[in-house]
PDB file of C-alpha atoms in Angstrom:
ATOM      1  CA  MET G   1      25.550  30.542 -49.366  1.00 57.00           C
ATOM      2  CA  THR G   2      23.863  27.258 -48.541  1.00 63.00           C
ATOM      3  CA  SER G   3      25.536  23.973 -49.340  1.00 69.00           C
ATOM      4  CA  GLN G   4      23.752  21.518 -51.568  1.00 67.00           C
ATOM      5  CA  PRO G   5      22.937  18.104 -50.127  1.00 69.00           C
ATOM      6  CA  PRO G   6      24.967  15.253 -51.627  1.00 73.00           C
ATOM      7  CA  ILE G   7      23.473  13.731 -54.739  1.00 76.00           C
ATOM      8  CA  PRO G   8      22.255  10.261 -53.836  1.00 91.00           C
ATOM      9  CA  HIS G   9      23.612   7.237 -55.617  1.00 97.00           C
ATOM     10  CA  LEU G  10      21.628   4.107 -56.407  1.00 97.00           C
ATOM     11  CA  ALA G  11      23.187   0.896 -55.125  1.00 98.00           C
ATOM     12  CA  ALA G  12      21.921  -2.649 -55.596  1.00 98.00           C
ATOM     13  CA  VAL G  13      22.689  -4.895 -52.626  1.00 98.00           C
ATOM     14  CA  GLY G  14      22.314  -8.665 -52.530  1.00 98.00           C
ATOM     15  CA  LEU G  15      21.509 -10.238 -49.160  1.00 97.00           C
ATOM     16  CA  GLY G  16      21.830 -13.853 -48.086  1.00 95.00           C
ATOM     17  CA  ALA G  17      22.111 -16.040 -44.997  1.00 96.00           C
ATOM     18  CA  ASN G  18      21.778 -19.701 -44.105  1.00 95.00           C
ATOM     19  CA  LEU G  19      22.995 -19.880 -40.492  1.00 95.00           C
ATOM     20  CA  PRO G  20      21.478 -18.387 -37.357  1.00 96.00           C
ATOM     21  CA  SER G  21      23.058 -15.170 -36.119  1.00 96.00           C
ATOM     22  CA  PRO G  22      22.712 -13.106 -32.941  1.00 94.00           C
ATOM     23  CA  ALA G  23      19.535 -11.702 -34.571  1.00 95.00           C
ATOM     24  CA  GLY G  24      17.980 -15.174 -34.872  1.00 95.00           C
ATOM     25  CA  SER G  25      17.059 -17.203 -37.949  1.00 94.00           C
ATOM     26  CA  PRO G  26      18.451 -16.331 -41.394  1.00 95.00           C
ATOM     27  CA  ARG G  27      15.185 -14.532 -42.199  1.00 93.00           C
ATOM     28  CA  GLN G  28      15.370 -12.531 -38.954  1.00 94.00           C
ATOM     29  CA  THR G  29      18.997 -11.709 -39.728  1.00 96.00           C
ATOM     30  CA  LEU G  30      18.074 -10.314 -43.160  1.00 96.00           C
ATOM     31  CA  LEU G  31      15.268  -8.248 -41.627  1.00 94.00           C
ATOM     32  CA  ALA G  32      17.677  -6.825 -39.029  1.00 96.00           C
ATOM     33  CA  ALA G  33      20.346  -6.115 -41.672  1.00 97.00           C
ATOM     34  CA  ILE G  34      17.803  -4.306 -43.847  1.00 96.00           C
ATOM     35  CA  ALA G  35      16.880  -2.137 -40.865  1.00 96.00           C
ATOM     36  CA  ASP G  36      20.597  -1.443 -40.284  1.00 97.00           C
ATOM     37  CA  LEU G  37      21.012  -0.367 -43.913  1.00 97.00           C
ATOM     38  CA  SER G  38      18.762   2.617 -43.210  1.00 95.00           C
ATOM     39  CA  ALA G  39      21.788   4.253 -41.540  1.00 96.00           C
ATOM     40  CA  ALA G  40      23.469   4.366 -44.975  1.00 97.00           C
ATOM     41  CA  GLY G  41      20.533   5.674 -46.981  1.00 96.00           C
ATOM     42  CA  THR G  42      16.957   5.021 -48.012  1.00 95.00           C
ATOM     43  CA  ALA G  43      15.665   1.688 -49.246  1.00 94.00           C
ATOM     44  CA  VAL G  44      13.967   2.455 -52.545  1.00 95.00           C
ATOM     45  CA  SER G  45      12.756  -1.074 -53.132  1.00 95.00           C
ATOM     46  CA  GLN G  46      13.135  -4.496 -51.557  1.00 94.00           C
ATOM     47  CA  SER G  47      12.514  -7.878 -53.140  1.00 92.00           C
ATOM     48  CA  PRO G  48      10.573 -10.662 -51.504  1.00 89.00           C
ATOM     49  CA  PHE G  49      12.636 -13.148 -49.503  1.00 90.00           C
ATOM     50  CA  TYR G  50      13.553 -16.332 -51.364  1.00 88.00           C
ATOM     51  CA  ARG G  51      14.720 -19.740 -50.284  1.00 88.00           C
ATOM     52  CA  THR G  52      17.523 -20.937 -52.522  1.00 86.00           C
ATOM     53  CA  GLU G  53      19.493 -24.152 -52.581  1.00 83.00           C
ATOM     54  CA  PRO G  54      23.246 -23.718 -52.066  1.00 85.00           C
ATOM     55  CA  VAL G  55      25.541 -23.550 -55.080  1.00 80.00           C
ATOM     56  CA  GLY G  56      29.058 -24.922 -54.978  1.00 78.00           C
ATOM     57  CA  LEU G  57      29.172 -26.513 -51.539  1.00 80.00           C
ATOM     58  CA  ALA G  58      25.954 -28.555 -51.457  1.00 78.00           C
ATOM     59  CA  ASN G  59      26.249 -29.946 -47.913  1.00 88.00           C
ATOM     60  CA  GLN G  60      24.809 -26.939 -46.093  1.00 92.00           C
ATOM     61  CA  PRO G  61      21.377 -25.511 -45.262  1.00 93.00           C
ATOM     62  CA  PRO G  62      19.333 -23.628 -47.885  1.00 90.00           C
ATOM     63  CA  PHE G  63      19.831 -19.880 -48.064  1.00 91.00           C
ATOM     64  CA  VAL G  64      17.399 -17.028 -47.613  1.00 93.00           C
ATOM     65  CA  ASN G  65      18.144 -14.414 -50.285  1.00 93.00           C
ATOM     66  CA  ALA G  66      16.828 -10.989 -51.206  1.00 94.00           C
ATOM     67  CA  ALA G  67      17.864  -7.852 -53.056  1.00 96.00           C
ATOM     68  CA  LEU G  68      17.526  -4.215 -52.110  1.00 97.00           C
ATOM     69  CA  LEU G  69      17.922  -0.916 -53.944  1.00 97.00           C
ATOM     70  CA  LEU G  70      19.470   1.696 -51.695  1.00 97.00           C
ATOM     71  CA  GLN G  71      19.663   5.417 -52.339  1.00 97.00           C
ATOM     72  CA  THR G  72      22.798   6.617 -50.549  1.00 97.00           C
ATOM     73  CA  ALA G  73      25.124   9.592 -50.336  1.00 96.00           C
ATOM     74  CA  LEU G  74      28.031   7.243 -49.538  1.00 97.00           C
ATOM     75  CA  GLY G  75      30.576   6.432 -52.208  1.00 97.00           C
ATOM     76  CA  PRO G  76      31.141   2.809 -53.250  1.00 98.00           C
ATOM     77  CA  GLU G  77      34.112   2.087 -50.953  1.00 97.00           C
ATOM     78  CA  PRO G  78      32.520   3.603 -47.812  1.00 97.00           C
ATOM     79  CA  LEU G  79      29.305   1.711 -48.602  1.00 98.00           C
ATOM     80  CA  LEU G  80      31.241  -1.548 -48.938  1.00 97.00           C
ATOM     81  CA  ARG G  81      32.917  -0.933 -45.552  1.00 97.00           C
ATOM     82  CA  PHE G  82      29.475  -0.244 -44.073  1.00 98.00           C
ATOM     83  CA  LEU G  83      28.153  -3.549 -45.484  1.00 98.00           C
ATOM     84  CA  LEU G  84      31.139  -5.473 -44.118  1.00 96.00           C
ATOM     85  CA  ASP G  85      30.643  -3.899 -40.685  1.00 97.00           C
ATOM     86  CA  ILE G  86      27.019  -5.071 -40.677  1.00 97.00           C
ATOM     87  CA  GLU G  87      28.130  -8.599 -41.620  1.00 96.00           C
ATOM     88  CA  GLN G  88      30.541  -8.639 -38.669  1.00 95.00           C
ATOM     89  CA  ARG G  89      27.802  -7.459 -36.293  1.00 95.00           C
ATOM     90  CA  TYR G  90      25.860 -10.593 -37.211  1.00 96.00           C
ATOM     91  CA  GLY G  91      28.774 -12.949 -36.711  1.00 92.00           C
ATOM     92  CA  ARG G  92      30.423 -13.191 -40.108  1.00 91.00           C
ATOM     93  CA  THR G  93      34.186 -13.018 -40.467  1.00 83.00           C
ATOM     94  CA  ARG G  94      35.072 -13.198 -44.156  1.00 79.00           C
ATOM     95  CA  ALA G  95      38.701 -14.128 -43.393  1.00 76.00           C
ATOM     96  CA  HIS G  96      37.486 -17.424 -41.884  1.00 78.00           C
ATOM     97  CA  ASP G  97      34.802 -18.215 -44.492  1.00 77.00           C
ATOM     98  CA  ILE G  98      34.749 -21.442 -46.434  1.00 79.00           C
ATOM     99  CA  PRO G  99      34.396 -20.414 -50.110  1.00 79.00           C
ATOM    100  CA  LYS G 100      30.708 -20.698 -51.078  1.00 80.00           C
ATOM    101  CA  GLY G 101      30.085 -22.085 -47.612  1.00 85.00           C
ATOM    102  CA  PRO G 102      27.522 -21.378 -44.913  1.00 92.00           C
ATOM    103  CA  ARG G 103      27.299 -17.916 -43.410  1.00 93.00           C
ATOM    104  CA  THR G 104      25.332 -15.868 -40.927  1.00 95.00           C
ATOM    105  CA  LEU G 105      25.058 -12.930 -43.341  1.00 96.00           C
ATOM    106  CA  ASP G 106      26.294 -12.035 -46.807  1.00 96.00           C
ATOM    107  CA  LEU G 107      25.871  -8.495 -48.120  1.00 97.00           C
ATOM    108  CA  ASP G 108      27.165  -7.988 -51.655  1.00 97.00           C
ATOM    109  CA  LEU G 109      27.407  -4.640 -53.403  1.00 98.00           C
ATOM    110  CA  LEU G 110      26.136  -5.682 -56.836  1.00 98.00           C
ATOM    111  CA  LEU G 111      25.811  -2.390 -58.713  1.00 98.00           C
ATOM    112  CA  PHE G 112      26.526   1.233 -57.880  1.00 98.00           C
ATOM    113  CA  ASP G 113      24.944   3.682 -60.336  1.00 97.00           C
ATOM    114  CA  ASP G 114      26.524   2.739 -63.672  1.00 97.00           C
ATOM    115  CA  LEU G 115      30.009   2.637 -62.174  1.00 97.00           C
ATOM    116  CA  VAL G 116      32.634   0.213 -63.479  1.00 98.00           C
ATOM    117  CA  LEU G 117      35.398  -0.145 -60.895  1.00 97.00           C
ATOM    118  CA  SER G 118      38.205  -2.574 -60.123  1.00 97.00           C
ATOM    119  CA  THR G 119      40.287  -2.094 -56.983  1.00 96.00           C
ATOM    120  CA  PRO G 120      41.900  -4.655 -54.671  1.00 94.00           C
ATOM    121  CA  ASP G 121      38.881  -4.363 -52.344  1.00 93.00           C
ATOM    122  CA  LEU G 122      35.956  -3.799 -54.706  1.00 97.00           C
ATOM    123  CA  VAL G 123      34.926  -4.823 -58.210  1.00 97.00           C
ATOM    124  CA  LEU G 124      31.805  -3.245 -59.731  1.00 98.00           C
ATOM    125  CA  PRO G 125      29.605  -4.514 -61.092  1.00 98.00           C
ATOM    126  CA  HIS G 126      29.889  -7.598 -58.890  1.00 97.00           C
ATOM    127  CA  PRO G 127      31.899 -10.074 -60.992  1.00 96.00           C
ATOM    128  CA  ALA G 128      29.461 -12.983 -60.512  1.00 94.00           C
ATOM    129  CA  LEU G 129      26.242 -10.970 -60.858  1.00 96.00           C
ATOM    130  CA  ALA G 130      25.381 -12.188 -64.366  1.00 96.00           C
ATOM    131  CA  HIS G 131      25.819 -15.854 -63.387  1.00 93.00           C
ATOM    132  CA  ARG G 132      23.818 -16.139 -60.167  1.00 91.00           C
ATOM    133  CA  ARG G 133      20.140 -16.972 -60.358  1.00 90.00           C
ATOM    134  CA  PHE G 134      19.821 -16.513 -56.584  1.00 90.00           C
ATOM    135  CA  VAL G 135      20.860 -12.862 -57.091  1.00 94.00           C
ATOM    136  CA  LEU G 136      19.224 -12.117 -60.448  1.00 94.00           C
ATOM    137  CA  GLU G 137      15.800 -13.513 -59.521  1.00 91.00           C
ATOM    138  CA  PRO G 138      15.255 -11.227 -56.495  1.00 93.00           C
ATOM    139  CA  LEU G 139      16.898  -8.264 -58.246  1.00 96.00           C
ATOM    140  CA  SER G 140      14.672  -8.746 -61.296  1.00 95.00           C
ATOM    141  CA  GLN G 141      11.626  -8.423 -59.028  1.00 92.00           C
ATOM    142  CA  ILE G 142      12.564  -4.858 -58.081  1.00 95.00           C
ATOM    143  CA  ALA G 143      14.762  -3.634 -60.938  1.00 97.00           C
ATOM    144  CA  PRO G 144      14.224  -5.656 -64.129  1.00 97.00           C
ATOM    145  CA  HIS G 145      15.244  -2.711 -66.332  1.00 96.00           C
ATOM    146  CA  LEU G 146      18.418  -1.869 -64.388  1.00 97.00           C
ATOM    147  CA  ARG G 147      21.300  -2.254 -66.837  1.00 97.00           C
ATOM    148  CA  HIS G 148      24.604  -4.057 -66.269  1.00 98.00           C
ATOM    149  CA  PRO G 149      27.140  -1.325 -67.175  1.00 97.00           C
ATOM    150  CA  VAL G 150      29.657  -3.729 -68.750  1.00 97.00           C
ATOM    151  CA  LEU G 151      27.422  -6.254 -70.510  1.00 97.00           C
ATOM    152  CA  GLY G 152      24.816  -3.677 -71.535  1.00 97.00           C
ATOM    153  CA  LYS G 153      21.949  -6.051 -70.701  1.00 98.00           C
ATOM    154  CA  THR G 154      19.126  -5.488 -68.267  1.00 98.00           C
ATOM    155  CA  ILE G 155      18.747  -7.614 -65.148  1.00 98.00           C
ATOM    156  CA  ALA G 156      15.714  -9.277 -66.762  1.00 97.00           C
ATOM    157  CA  GLU G 157      17.777 -10.120 -69.873  1.00 97.00           C
ATOM    158  CA  LEU G 158      20.607 -11.537 -67.756  1.00 97.00           C
ATOM    159  CA  LEU G 159      18.129 -13.736 -65.904  1.00 94.00           C
ATOM    160  CA  THR G 160      16.628 -14.969 -69.163  1.00 93.00           C
ATOM    161  CA  ASP G 161      20.124 -15.701 -70.521  1.00 93.00           C
ATOM    162  CA  LEU G 162      21.057 -18.072 -67.686  1.00 89.00           C
ATOM    163  CA  PRO G 163      21.502 -21.645 -68.923  1.00 82.00           C
ATOM    164  CA  ASP G 164      19.121 -24.368 -67.795  1.00 71.00           C
ATOM    165  CA  GLU G 165      22.064 -26.667 -67.144  1.00 61.00           C
ATOM    166  CA  GLY G 166      24.822 -26.542 -64.564  1.00 58.00           C
ATOM    167  CA  PRO G 167      24.654 -24.940 -61.130  1.00 56.00           C
ATOM    168  CA  ASN G 168      21.859 -22.510 -61.993  1.00 57.00           C
ATOM    169  CA  SER G 169      19.473 -25.293 -62.930  1.00 53.00           C
ATOM    170  CA  ARG G 170      19.762 -26.717 -59.403  1.00 51.00           C
ATOM    171  CA  ILE G 171      18.738 -23.494 -57.689  1.00 53.00           C
ATOM    172  CA  SER G 172      15.166 -23.562 -56.497  1.00 57.00           C
ATOM    173  CA  VAL G 173      14.103 -19.963 -56.155  1.00 55.00           C
ATOM    174  CA  VAL G 174      10.976 -20.078 -54.054  1.00 54.00           C
ATOM    175  CA  PRO G 175       9.243 -17.134 -52.377  1.00 57.00           C
ATOM    176  CA  LEU G 176       9.799 -17.627 -48.646  1.00 56.00           C
ATOM    177  CA  ASP G 177       6.060 -17.471 -48.008  1.00 53.00           C
ATOM    178  CA  ASN G 178       5.705 -20.685 -50.031  1.00 42.00           C
ATOM    179  CA  LEU G 179       8.336 -23.108 -48.750  1.00 38.00           C
ATOM    180  CA  GLN G 180       6.771 -26.237 -50.201  1.00 37.00           C
ATOM    181  CA  PRO G 181       9.224 -28.175 -52.394  1.00 35.00           C
ATOM    182  CA  GLN G 182       9.143 -26.769 -55.921  1.00 34.00           C
ATOM    183  CA  PRO G 183      10.942 -27.692 -59.133  1.00 36.00           C
ATOM    184  CA  PRO G 184      13.788 -25.356 -60.128  1.00 36.00           C
ATOM    185  CA  VAL G 185      12.688 -22.096 -61.713  1.00 36.00           C
ATOM    186  CA  ARG G 186      13.548 -22.089 -65.408  1.00 37.00           C
ATOM    187  CA  HIS G 187      13.790 -18.971 -67.537  1.00 35.00           C
ATOM    188  CA  GLY G 188      14.340 -18.864 -71.219  1.00 36.00           C
TER     189      GLY G 188
END
């Protein structure tokens, strides 16, 4: 009797960086981290890289952000541990982070299939997913019809629902290939 291969799961991962790491610039760090993610599965789709202004703590460099869909046989907790190990390889220690501060690498597990989970180490879907333009914009480029399992809305609908006032209005989401100053992206 032959064993069946594990059924792959679909995970959405948010990537961000605004400090140099051992891999180089934030963009080089994201490229290296994406290559490292291949050890956990297969990248189904990857967004363009975006330059985004910081939210919360404004006195820091702009971020480079992206999103990736990963097909993986890992469960959610092992995948989270894998992501945290990659962050550490590039110089991030979450225990010493300034909240919403600069970082060499940030890998967030945003969605995992349609799983809703709350443990001390992991909350799915990511609790801030529906409120972050710098996450929703790249994710909408690769998975606009992916549905938030709690809110029941698609990624595209969540992006459209973001208010034009407050922190999200100050985020300039600009494709990294076009780094000329641009007004904030407005949806709605």
